[in-house]
Coordinates of N, CA and C in Angstrom, one line a residue:
Chain A
D234 N -24.9 40.4 10.7 CA -24.6 39.6 9.6 C -25.8 39.4 8.6
A235 N -25.4 39.3 7.3 CA -26.7 39.1 6.4 C -27.3 37.8 6.3
G236 N -26.9 36.9 7.0 CA -27.3 35.6 6.8 C -26.7 34.8 5.9
V237 N -27.3 33.5 5.5 CA -26.7 32.6 4.3 C -27.2 33.3 3.1
I238 N -26.3 33.7 2.2 CA -26.8 34.0 1.0 C -26.5 33.2 -0.2
Q239 N -27.5 33.0 -0.9 CA -27.5 32.1 -2.2 C -27.9 32.7 -3.4
S240 N -27.3 32.3 -4.5 CA -27.6 33.0 -5.8 C -27.5 31.9 -6.8
P241 N -28.1 31.9 -7.9 CA -29.2 33.0 -8.0 C -30.5 32.4 -7.2
R242 N -31.4 33.2 -7.0 CA -32.7 32.8 -6.4 C -33.5 31.9 -7.2
H243 N -33.5 32.2 -8.7 CA -34.3 31.4 -9.5 C -33.3 31.1 -10.8
E244 N -33.4 29.8 -11.2 CA -32.7 29.5 -12.4 C -33.4 28.6 -13.3
V245 N -33.6 29.0 -14.6 CA -34.1 28.2 -15.7 C -33.2 27.7 -16.6
T246 N -33.1 26.5 -17.0 CA -32.0 26.1 -17.8 C -32.6 25.0 -18.7
E247 N -32.0 24.8 -19.9 CA -32.4 23.8 -20.7 C -31.6 22.5 -20.4
M248 N -32.4 21.4 -20.6 CA -31.7 20.1 -20.2 C -30.4 20.0 -20.9
G249 N -29.2 19.3 -20.3 CA -28.0 19.0 -20.7 C -27.1 20.3 -20.5
Q250 N -27.8 21.3 -19.9 CA -26.7 22.5 -19.7 C -26.3 22.3 -18.3
E251 N -25.1 23.0 -18.1 CA -24.4 22.9 -16.8 C -25.1 24.1 -16.0
V252 N -25.4 23.7 -14.7 CA -25.8 24.7 -13.7 C -25.0 24.8 -12.5
T253 N -24.7 26.1 -12.1 CA -23.8 26.2 -11.0 C -24.7 26.9 -9.7
L254 N -24.9 26.5 -8.6 CA -25.4 27.3 -7.3 C -24.5 27.7 -6.7
R255 N -24.7 28.8 -6.0 CA -23.7 29.5 -5.0 C -24.1 29.7 -3.8
C256 N -23.2 29.6 -2.7 CA -23.6 29.8 -1.4 C -22.5 30.6 -0.5
K257 N -23.0 31.5 0.2 CA -22.1 32.3 1.0 C -22.6 32.0 2.4
P258 N -21.7 31.3 3.3 CA -22.3 31.1 4.6 C -22.1 32.2 5.6
I259 N -22.6 32.0 6.8 CA -22.5 33.0 7.8 C -21.0 33.2 8.2
S260 N -20.6 34.4 8.1 CA -19.1 34.6 8.7 C -18.9 33.9 9.8
G261 N -17.9 33.0 10.2 CA -17.3 32.2 11.4 C -18.0 30.8 11.4
H262 N -19.1 30.4 10.6 CA -19.5 29.2 10.7 C -18.6 28.4 10.0
N263 N -18.4 27.0 10.6 CA -17.5 26.0 10.1 C -18.0 24.9 9.4
S264 N -19.4 24.7 9.5 CA -20.1 23.5 8.7 C -21.0 24.4 7.8
L265 N -21.0 23.5 6.5 CA -21.9 24.0 5.4 C -22.6 22.9 4.8
F266 N -23.9 23.1 4.6 CA -24.8 21.9 4.2 C -25.5 22.2 2.9
W267 N -25.7 21.5 2.1 CA -26.5 21.4 0.9 C -27.7 20.6 0.9
Y268 N -28.9 21.2 0.8 CA -30.2 20.3 0.8 C -30.9 20.6 -0.4
R269 N -31.7 19.6 -0.7 CA -32.5 19.5 -1.9 C -34.0 19.3 -1.4
Q270 N -35.0 20.1 -2.0 CA -36.4 20.0 -1.5 C -37.3 19.9 -2.7
T271 N -38.0 18.5 -2.6 CA -39.0 18.2 -3.8 C -40.1 17.9 -3.2
M272 N -41.3 17.9 -3.9 CA -42.5 17.5 -3.3 C -42.4 16.0 -3.0
M273 N -41.8 15.2 -3.8 CA -41.9 13.8 -3.7 C -40.9 13.3 -2.5
R274 N -39.8 14.0 -2.4 CA -38.8 13.4 -1.5 C -38.5 14.3 -0.3
G275 N -39.2 15.4 -0.1 CA -39.0 16.3 0.9 C -37.7 16.9 0.8
L276 N -37.0 17.1 2.1 CA -35.8 17.8 2.3 C -34.7 16.7 2.4
E277 N -33.9 16.6 1.5 CA -32.8 15.7 1.6 C -31.4 16.3 1.7
L278 N -30.5 15.8 2.5 CA -29.2 16.3 2.6 C -28.3 15.8 1.5
L279 N -27.8 16.6 0.7 CA -26.9 16.2 -0.5 C -25.4 15.9 0.0
I280 N -24.9 17.0 0.7 CA -23.5 17.0 1.1 C -23.3 17.9 2.4
Y281 N -22.3 17.6 3.1 CA -21.9 18.6 3.8 C -20.4 18.7 4.4
F282 N -20.0 19.9 4.6 CA -18.5 20.3 4.6 C -18.3 20.8 6.2
N283 N -17.1 20.3 6.7 CA -16.6 20.9 7.8 C -15.4 21.2 7.7
N284 N -15.1 22.6 8.1 CA -13.9 23.3 7.8 C -13.4 23.1 6.4
N285 N -14.3 23.3 5.4 CA -13.9 23.3 4.1 C -13.7 22.0 3.6
V286 N -13.9 20.7 4.3 CA -13.6 19.5 3.8 C -14.9 18.8 3.7
P287 N -15.2 18.2 2.6 CA -16.4 17.2 2.5 C -16.4 16.2 3.4
I288 N -17.3 16.1 4.2 CA -17.4 15.0 5.3 C -18.4 13.9 4.8
D289 N -19.4 14.2 4.4 CA -20.5 13.1 3.8 C -21.1 13.6 2.5
D290 N -20.8 13.0 1.4 CA -21.5 13.3 0.2 C -22.4 12.1 -0.1
S291 N -22.8 11.3 0.7 CA -23.7 10.1 0.3 C -25.1 10.4 -0.2
G292 N -25.4 11.7 0.0 CA -26.5 12.1 -0.5 C -26.6 12.6 -1.9
M293 N -25.4 12.8 -2.5 CA -25.3 13.2 -3.8 C -26.0 12.2 -4.8
P294 N -26.8 12.7 -5.5 CA -27.6 11.7 -6.4 C -26.7 10.8 -7.3
E295 N -25.9 11.4 -8.0 CA -25.2 10.6 -9.0 C -23.9 11.7 -9.3
D296 N -23.1 11.1 -10.3 CA -21.9 11.8 -10.7 C -22.0 13.0 -11.4
R297 N -23.2 13.3 -11.9 CA -23.6 14.6 -12.3 C -23.6 15.7 -11.5
F298 N -23.6 15.4 -10.1 CA -23.5 16.6 -9.2 C -22.1 16.4 -8.6
S299 N -21.8 17.8 -8.4 CA -20.4 17.9 -7.5 C -20.5 19.2 -6.7
A300 N -19.9 19.3 -5.7 CA -19.8 20.4 -4.7 C -18.5 20.7 -4.3
K301 N -18.1 22.0 -4.2 CA -16.9 22.3 -3.7 C -16.8 23.4 -2.6
M302 N -16.1 23.7 -1.9 CA -15.9 24.5 -0.9 C -14.5 25.2 -0.8
P303 N -14.0 26.1 -1.9 CA -12.6 26.4 -1.8 C -12.1 27.2 -0.6
N304 N -13.0 28.0 0.1 CA -12.6 28.7 1.2 C -13.9 28.7 2.2
A305 N -13.6 29.3 3.4 CA -14.7 29.2 4.3 C -15.8 30.2 4.1
S306 N -15.8 30.9 2.9 CA -16.7 31.9 2.7 C -17.7 31.7 1.4
F307 N -17.3 30.5 0.8 CA -17.9 30.3 -0.5 C -18.0 28.7 -0.8
S308 N -19.3 28.4 -1.4 CA -19.2 27.0 -1.8 C -20.2 27.0 -3.1
T309 N -20.1 26.0 -3.8 CA -20.6 26.0 -5.1 C -21.2 24.5 -5.2
L310 N -22.4 24.3 -5.8 CA -23.1 23.0 -6.2 C -23.3 23.1 -7.7
K311 N -22.6 22.1 -8.5 CA -22.7 22.0 -9.9 C -23.5 20.8 -10.3
I312 N -24.3 20.9 -11.5 CA -24.9 19.8 -11.9 C -24.6 20.1 -13.5
Q313 N -23.9 18.9 -14.1 CA -23.5 18.9 -15.4 C -23.6 17.4 -15.9
P314 N -24.3 17.2 -16.8 CA -25.3 17.9 -17.4 C -26.8 17.7 -16.5
S315 N -27.4 18.8 -16.7 CA -28.7 18.9 -16.0 C -29.8 18.2 -16.7
E316 N -30.8 17.7 -15.9 CA -31.9 16.9 -16.3 C -33.3 17.4 -15.8
P317 N -34.2 17.2 -16.4 CA -35.7 17.7 -15.8 C -35.9 17.3 -14.4
R318 N -35.5 16.0 -14.0 CA -35.7 15.6 -12.8 C -34.9 16.2 -11.5
D319 N -33.9 17.1 -12.0 CA -33.2 17.8 -11.1 C -33.9 19.2 -10.7
S320 N -35.0 19.5 -11.2 CA -35.8 20.6 -10.9 C -36.1 20.4 -9.3
A321 N -35.9 21.5 -8.6 CA -36.1 21.3 -7.1 C -35.8 22.7 -6.6
V322 N -36.0 22.9 -5.3 CA -35.3 24.0 -4.5 C -34.2 23.5 -3.7
Y323 N -32.9 24.2 -4.0 CA -31.8 23.8 -3.4 C -31.5 24.7 -2.2
F324 N -31.2 24.2 -1.1 CA -31.0 25.1 0.1 C -29.5 24.9 0.5
C325 N -29.0 26.0 0.9 CA -27.6 26.0 1.5 C -27.8 26.4 3.0
A326 N -27.0 25.7 4.0 CA -27.2 26.1 5.3 C -25.9 26.0 6.1
S327 N -25.6 26.9 7.0 CA -24.4 27.0 7.7 C -24.6 26.8 9.1
S328 N -23.6 26.3 9.8 CA -23.8 26.3 11.4 C -22.3 26.2 12.0
L329 N -22.4 26.6 13.2 CA -21.1 26.5 14.0 C -21.3 25.3 15.1
V330 N -20.1 24.6 15.6 CA -20.4 23.6 16.5 C -21.1 24.0 17.7
L331 N -22.1 23.2 17.9 CA -23.0 23.6 19.2 C -24.0 24.6 18.9
T332 N -24.2 25.1 17.5 CA -25.3 25.9 17.3 C -26.2 25.2 16.3
E333 N -27.4 25.8 16.0 CA -28.2 25.4 15.1 C -27.9 25.7 13.7
A334 N -28.5 25.2 12.6 CA -28.3 25.5 11.2 C -29.0 26.7 10.9
F335 N -28.6 27.6 10.1 CA -29.2 28.8 9.5 C -29.2 28.5 8.0
F336 N -30.4 28.6 7.4 CA -30.6 28.3 6.1 C -30.7 29.7 5.1
G337 N -30.3 29.7 4.0 CA -30.4 30.6 3.0 C -31.8 30.4 2.4
Q338 N -32.2 31.5 1.4 CA -33.5 31.4 0.9 C -33.7 30.4 -0.1
G339 N -32.6 29.7 -0.6 CA -32.8 28.8 -1.7 C -32.8 29.2 -3.0
T340 N -32.5 28.4 -4.0 CA -32.3 28.5 -5.4 C -33.5 27.6 -6.0
R341 N -34.5 28.2 -6.7 CA -35.4 27.4 -7.3 C -34.8 27.1 -8.6
L342 N -34.6 25.8 -8.9 CA -34.0 25.4 -10.4 C -35.1 24.7 -11.0
T343 N -35.2 25.1 -12.3 CA -36.2 24.4 -13.3 C -35.4 24.0 -14.4
V344 N -35.4 22.9 -14.8 CA -34.7 22.1 -16.1 C -35.7 21.8 -17.0
V345 N -35.8 22.5 -18.2 CA -36.8 22.2 -19.2 C -36.2 21.5 -20.4
Chain B
G123 N -31.4 3.7 10.1 CA -30.6 5.0 10.3 C -31.7 5.9 11.0
D124 N -31.3 7.2 11.2 CA -32.2 8.1 12.1 C -33.3 8.5 11.1
S125 N -34.6 8.7 11.7 CA -35.7 9.1 11.0 C -36.6 10.0 11.8
V126 N -37.3 10.6 11.2 CA -38.4 11.6 11.8 C -39.8 11.4 11.0
T127 N -40.8 11.2 11.8 CA -42.1 11.1 11.3 C -43.0 12.0 11.8
Q128 N -43.7 12.8 11.0 CA -44.7 13.8 11.5 C -46.0 13.7 10.9
M129 N -47.0 14.1 11.5 CA -48.4 13.9 11.2 C -48.5 14.6 9.8
E130 N -49.3 13.9 8.9 CA -49.4 14.4 7.5 C -50.5 15.6 7.7
G131 N -50.5 16.5 6.6 CA -51.3 17.8 6.6 C -52.1 17.5 5.2
P132 N -52.8 18.6 4.9 CA -52.6 19.8 5.6 C -53.6 19.9 6.8
V133 N -53.1 20.7 7.7 CA -54.0 20.9 9.0 C -54.7 22.4 8.8
T134 N -55.9 22.3 8.8 CA -56.6 23.6 8.6 C -57.4 24.0 10.0
L135 N -57.2 25.1 10.5 CA -57.7 25.6 11.6 C -58.2 26.9 11.7
S136 N -59.3 27.3 12.4 CA -59.7 28.6 12.6 C -58.8 29.4 13.5
E137 N -58.8 30.6 13.4 CA -58.0 31.6 14.2 C -58.3 31.4 15.6
E138 N -57.4 31.4 16.5 CA -57.4 31.2 18.0 C -57.6 29.8 18.4
A139 N -57.6 28.7 17.3 CA -57.9 27.5 17.7 C -56.4 26.8 18.3
F140 N -56.5 25.8 19.0 CA -55.3 25.1 19.6 C -54.8 24.4 18.4
L141 N -53.3 24.2 18.5 CA -52.6 23.6 17.4 C -51.8 22.5 18.1
T142 N -51.7 21.3 17.4 CA -50.7 20.1 17.7 C -50.3 19.6 16.5
I143 N -48.9 19.6 16.3 CA -48.6 18.8 15.2 C -47.6 17.7 15.9
N144 N -48.0 16.4 15.5 CA -47.2 15.4 16.2 C -45.8 15.1 15.4
C145 N -44.7 14.8 16.2 CA -43.6 14.4 15.7 C -43.0 13.3 16.5
T146 N -42.5 12.2 15.9 CA -41.7 11.2 16.7 C -40.5 10.8 15.9
Y147 N -39.6 10.4 16.6 CA -38.1 10.2 15.8 C -37.7 8.7 16.3
T148 N -36.8 8.4 15.3 CA -35.9 7.1 15.7 C -34.4 7.5 15.5
A149 N -33.7 7.3 16.5 CA -32.2 7.7 16.5 C -31.6 6.9 17.6
T150 N -30.4 6.8 17.2 CA -29.4 6.2 18.4 C -29.0 7.2 19.3
G151 N -28.6 6.9 20.5 CA -28.0 7.9 21.2 C -29.0 9.1 21.7
Y152 N -28.7 10.4 21.9 CA -29.3 11.5 22.4 C -29.4 12.6 21.2
P153 N -30.1 12.5 20.3 CA -30.1 13.6 19.4 C -30.8 14.8 19.9
S154 N -30.3 16.0 19.2 CA -30.9 17.3 19.5 C -32.3 17.3 18.6
L155 N -33.3 18.2 18.9 CA -34.5 18.0 18.2 C -34.9 19.5 18.0
F156 N -35.3 19.7 16.7 CA -35.9 21.0 16.3 C -37.2 21.1 15.5
W157 N -37.8 22.3 15.6 CA -38.8 22.7 14.7 C -38.3 23.8 13.9
Y158 N -38.5 23.5 12.6 CA -38.3 24.7 11.5 C -39.5 25.0 11.0
V159 N -39.8 26.3 10.4 CA -41.0 26.8 9.9 C -40.4 27.4 8.5
Q160 N -41.4 27.1 7.4 CA -40.9 27.7 6.1 C -42.3 28.3 5.6
Y161 N -42.2 29.6 5.4 CA -43.1 30.5 4.9 C -43.1 30.5 3.4
P162 N -44.1 30.7 2.7 CA -44.1 30.6 1.3 C -43.0 31.4 0.6
G163 N -42.2 30.8 -0.3 CA -41.3 31.3 -1.0 C -39.9 31.7 -0.3
E164 N -39.9 31.1 1.1 CA -38.8 31.4 1.9 C -38.0 30.2 2.3
G165 N -36.7 30.4 2.9 CA -36.1 29.4 3.4 C -36.7 29.0 4.7
L166 N -35.8 27.9 5.4 CA -36.3 27.5 6.5 C -35.8 28.4 7.8
Q167 N -36.6 28.5 8.7 CA -36.2 29.3 10.0 C -36.4 28.4 11.1
L168 N -35.4 28.5 12.1 CA -35.6 27.8 13.2 C -36.6 28.4 14.1
L169 N -37.5 27.5 14.5 CA -38.7 27.9 15.4 C -38.4 27.8 16.9
L170 N -37.9 26.6 17.2 CA -37.4 26.2 18.5 C -36.7 24.8 18.6
K171 N -36.1 24.5 19.6 CA -35.0 23.5 19.7 C -35.1 23.0 21.1
A172 N -34.7 21.7 21.4 CA -34.3 21.1 22.6 C -33.1 20.2 22.5
T173 N -32.3 20.2 23.4 CA -31.0 19.4 23.3 C -31.0 18.2 24.1
K174 N -31.9 18.3 25.1 CA -31.9 17.0 25.9 C -33.2 16.5 26.5
A175 N -33.3 15.4 27.0 CA -34.6 14.9 27.5 C -35.1 15.9 28.6
D176 N -36.5 16.0 28.3 CA -37.4 16.9 29.2 C -37.2 18.3 28.9
D177 N -36.3 18.9 28.1 CA -36.1 20.2 27.7 C -37.4 20.6 27.0
K178 N -37.8 21.8 27.3 CA -39.0 22.4 26.5 C -38.5 23.7 25.7
G179 N -38.6 23.6 24.5 CA -38.3 24.6 23.6 C -39.6 25.5 23.5
S180 N -39.4 26.8 23.4 CA -40.6 27.7 23.1 C -40.2 28.9 22.3
N181 N -40.9 29.5 21.6 CA -40.7 30.7 20.9 C -42.0 31.1 20.1
K182 N -42.2 32.4 20.2 CA -43.6 33.0 19.5 C -44.8 32.2 19.8
G183 N -45.0 31.9 21.1 CA -46.1 31.2 21.5 C -46.1 29.6 21.1
F184 N -45.1 29.1 20.5 CA -45.1 27.6 20.2 C -44.2 27.0 21.3
E185 N -44.5 25.8 21.5 CA -43.7 25.1 22.5 C -43.6 23.5 22.0
A186 N -42.6 22.9 22.5 CA -42.4 21.5 22.2 C -41.4 21.0 23.4
T187 N -41.8 19.8 23.8 CA -41.1 19.1 24.9 C -40.3 17.9 24.4
Y188 N -39.2 17.6 24.7 CA -38.4 16.5 24.2 C -38.7 15.5 25.3
R189 N -39.5 14.4 24.7 CA -39.9 13.3 25.5 C -39.1 12.0 25.1
K190 N -37.9 11.6 25.8 CA -37.3 10.5 25.4 C -38.2 9.3 25.6
E191 N -38.8 9.2 26.5 CA -39.5 7.9 26.8 C -40.6 7.4 25.6
T192 N -41.0 8.4 25.1 CA -42.1 8.2 23.8 C -41.4 8.6 22.6
T193 N -40.1 8.9 22.7 CA -39.3 9.5 21.4 C -40.1 10.6 20.4
S194 N -40.7 11.6 21.2 CA -41.6 12.6 20.5 C -41.2 13.8 21.0
F195 N -41.7 14.9 19.9 CA -41.3 16.2 20.2 C -42.6 17.0 19.4
H196 N -43.6 16.8 20.0 CA -44.9 17.6 19.6 C -44.9 19.0 19.6
L197 N -45.4 19.6 18.5 CA -45.4 21.1 18.6 C -46.9 21.6 19.0
E198 N -46.9 22.6 19.8 CA -48.2 23.0 20.1 C -48.2 24.5 20.4
K199 N -49.3 25.0 20.1 CA -49.6 26.5 20.3 C -51.1 26.6 20.8
G200 N -51.2 27.6 21.7 CA -52.4 27.8 22.3 C -53.6 28.5 21.4
S201 N -53.0 29.4 20.5 CA -54.0 30.0 19.9 C -53.4 30.6 18.5
V202 N -53.7 30.0 17.5 CA -53.0 30.3 16.3 C -53.5 31.5 15.5
Q203 N -52.7 32.0 14.8 CA -53.2 33.2 14.0 C -52.9 33.0 12.5
V204 N -53.5 33.8 11.7 CA -53.5 33.5 10.2 C -52.0 33.7 9.8
S205 N -51.2 34.5 10.3 CA -49.8 34.5 10.0 C -49.1 33.4 10.4
D206 N -49.6 32.4 11.2 CA -49.0 31.2 11.3 C -48.9 30.1 10.3
S207 N -49.8 30.4 9.3 CA -50.1 29.5 8.2 C -48.5 29.5 7.3
A208 N -48.1 28.2 7.3 CA -46.7 27.9 6.8 C -46.6 26.5 7.0
V209 N -45.3 25.9 6.4 CA -45.0 24.4 6.7 C -44.0 24.3 7.7
Y210 N -44.3 23.3 8.5 CA -43.5 23.0 9.9 C -42.8 21.8 9.5
F211 N -41.5 21.8 9.8 CA -40.8 20.8 9.8 C -40.0 20.3 11.2
C212 N -40.3 19.0 11.4 CA -39.6 18.5 12.7 C -38.2 17.8 12.3
A213 N -37.2 18.0 12.9 CA -36.0 17.6 12.5 C -35.2 17.2 13.7
L214 N -34.2 16.3 13.5 CA -33.2 15.9 14.5 C -31.7 16.0 14.0
S215 N -30.8 16.0 14.8 CA -29.5 16.1 14.7 C -28.8 15.3 15.6
A216 N -27.9 14.4 15.1 CA -27.1 13.3 16.0 C -26.3 14.1 17.0
T217 N -25.7 15.1 16.2 CA -24.7 16.0 16.9 C -25.1 17.4 16.5
Y218 N -25.4 18.2 17.7 CA -25.7 19.6 17.7 C -24.9 20.3 16.6
G219 N -25.4 20.9 15.6 CA -24.6 21.5 14.6 C -24.2 20.7 13.5
N220 N -24.6 19.4 13.6 CA -24.2 18.5 12.6 C -25.4 18.5 11.6
K221 N -25.4 17.5 10.6 CA -26.5 17.5 9.6 C -27.8 17.1 10.2
L222 N -28.9 17.7 9.7 CA -30.4 17.5 10.0 C -30.8 16.4 9.3
V223 N -31.8 15.7 9.9 CA -32.7 14.7 9.1 C -34.1 15.2 9.5
F224 N -34.8 15.4 8.4 CA -36.2 16.3 8.4 C -37.2 15.1 8.3
G225 N -38.5 15.6 9.0 CA -39.7 14.9 8.8 C -40.1 15.4 7.4
A226 N -41.3 15.0 7.0 CA -41.9 15.3 5.6 C -42.5 16.7 5.6
G227 N -42.7 17.3 6.7 CA -43.3 18.7 6.7 C -44.8 18.4 6.9
T228 N -45.4 19.5 7.7 CA -46.8 19.7 7.8 C -47.3 21.0 7.4
I229 N -48.3 21.0 6.3 CA -48.7 22.3 6.0 C -49.7 22.7 7.0
L230 N -49.8 23.9 7.6 CA -50.8 24.5 8.4 C -51.4 25.7 7.7
R231 N -52.8 25.6 7.7 CA -53.5 26.7 7.2 C -54.3 27.2 8.3
V232 N -54.3 28.5 8.5 CA -55.2 29.0 9.4 C -56.2 30.1 8.8
K233 N -57.5 29.9 8.9 CA -58.5 30.7 8.3 C -59.1 31.7 9.3
S234 N -59.2 32.9 8.9 CA -60.0 33.8 9.9 C -61.3 33.9 9.9

């Protein structure tokens, strides 16, 4: 398996624009997680899905952020409108019950 | 809520020195404990894990023992190499395969 695949690896966008980050989990995994990494706040869980259903979205910063998982092999994290303070590295991870989480390489988002 | 505290860095060592990175946790019940490593520009990789008290996780010369009495999971390596330079994250999961709570991360720099 190729592991967790995220795209794009880097994204630079202007404030106010919509940004969509994509994630393909490892085949067969039934849990998917979105994390955000910043210098100030470290690694924070934004949302996680189990069997494509959002279980805990308490980490989503505000209504500008939304996440979907339309099927077992794809998830998106959308920011609309984007702001400079959203600049961070966003990681997607997947796991199966009773296994550890595997992380993608991340998307580095810069909002100017 | 659950939390992880790890020693602040950066930690700077000479090659072949002994490494200890302290990690303590607060959690209800019996969480699973992990060490993840992040190399520059990369995602997080699982280094080792322990799922119950007194378990010892080990990988690539690194070890950590799950100590319930002291709520600790300190990372050790007997002889570090330059290639071990990275950021190390201690983490817990209340349910194995479930969401992770991370410590702030410790930067390790090994000089030749």
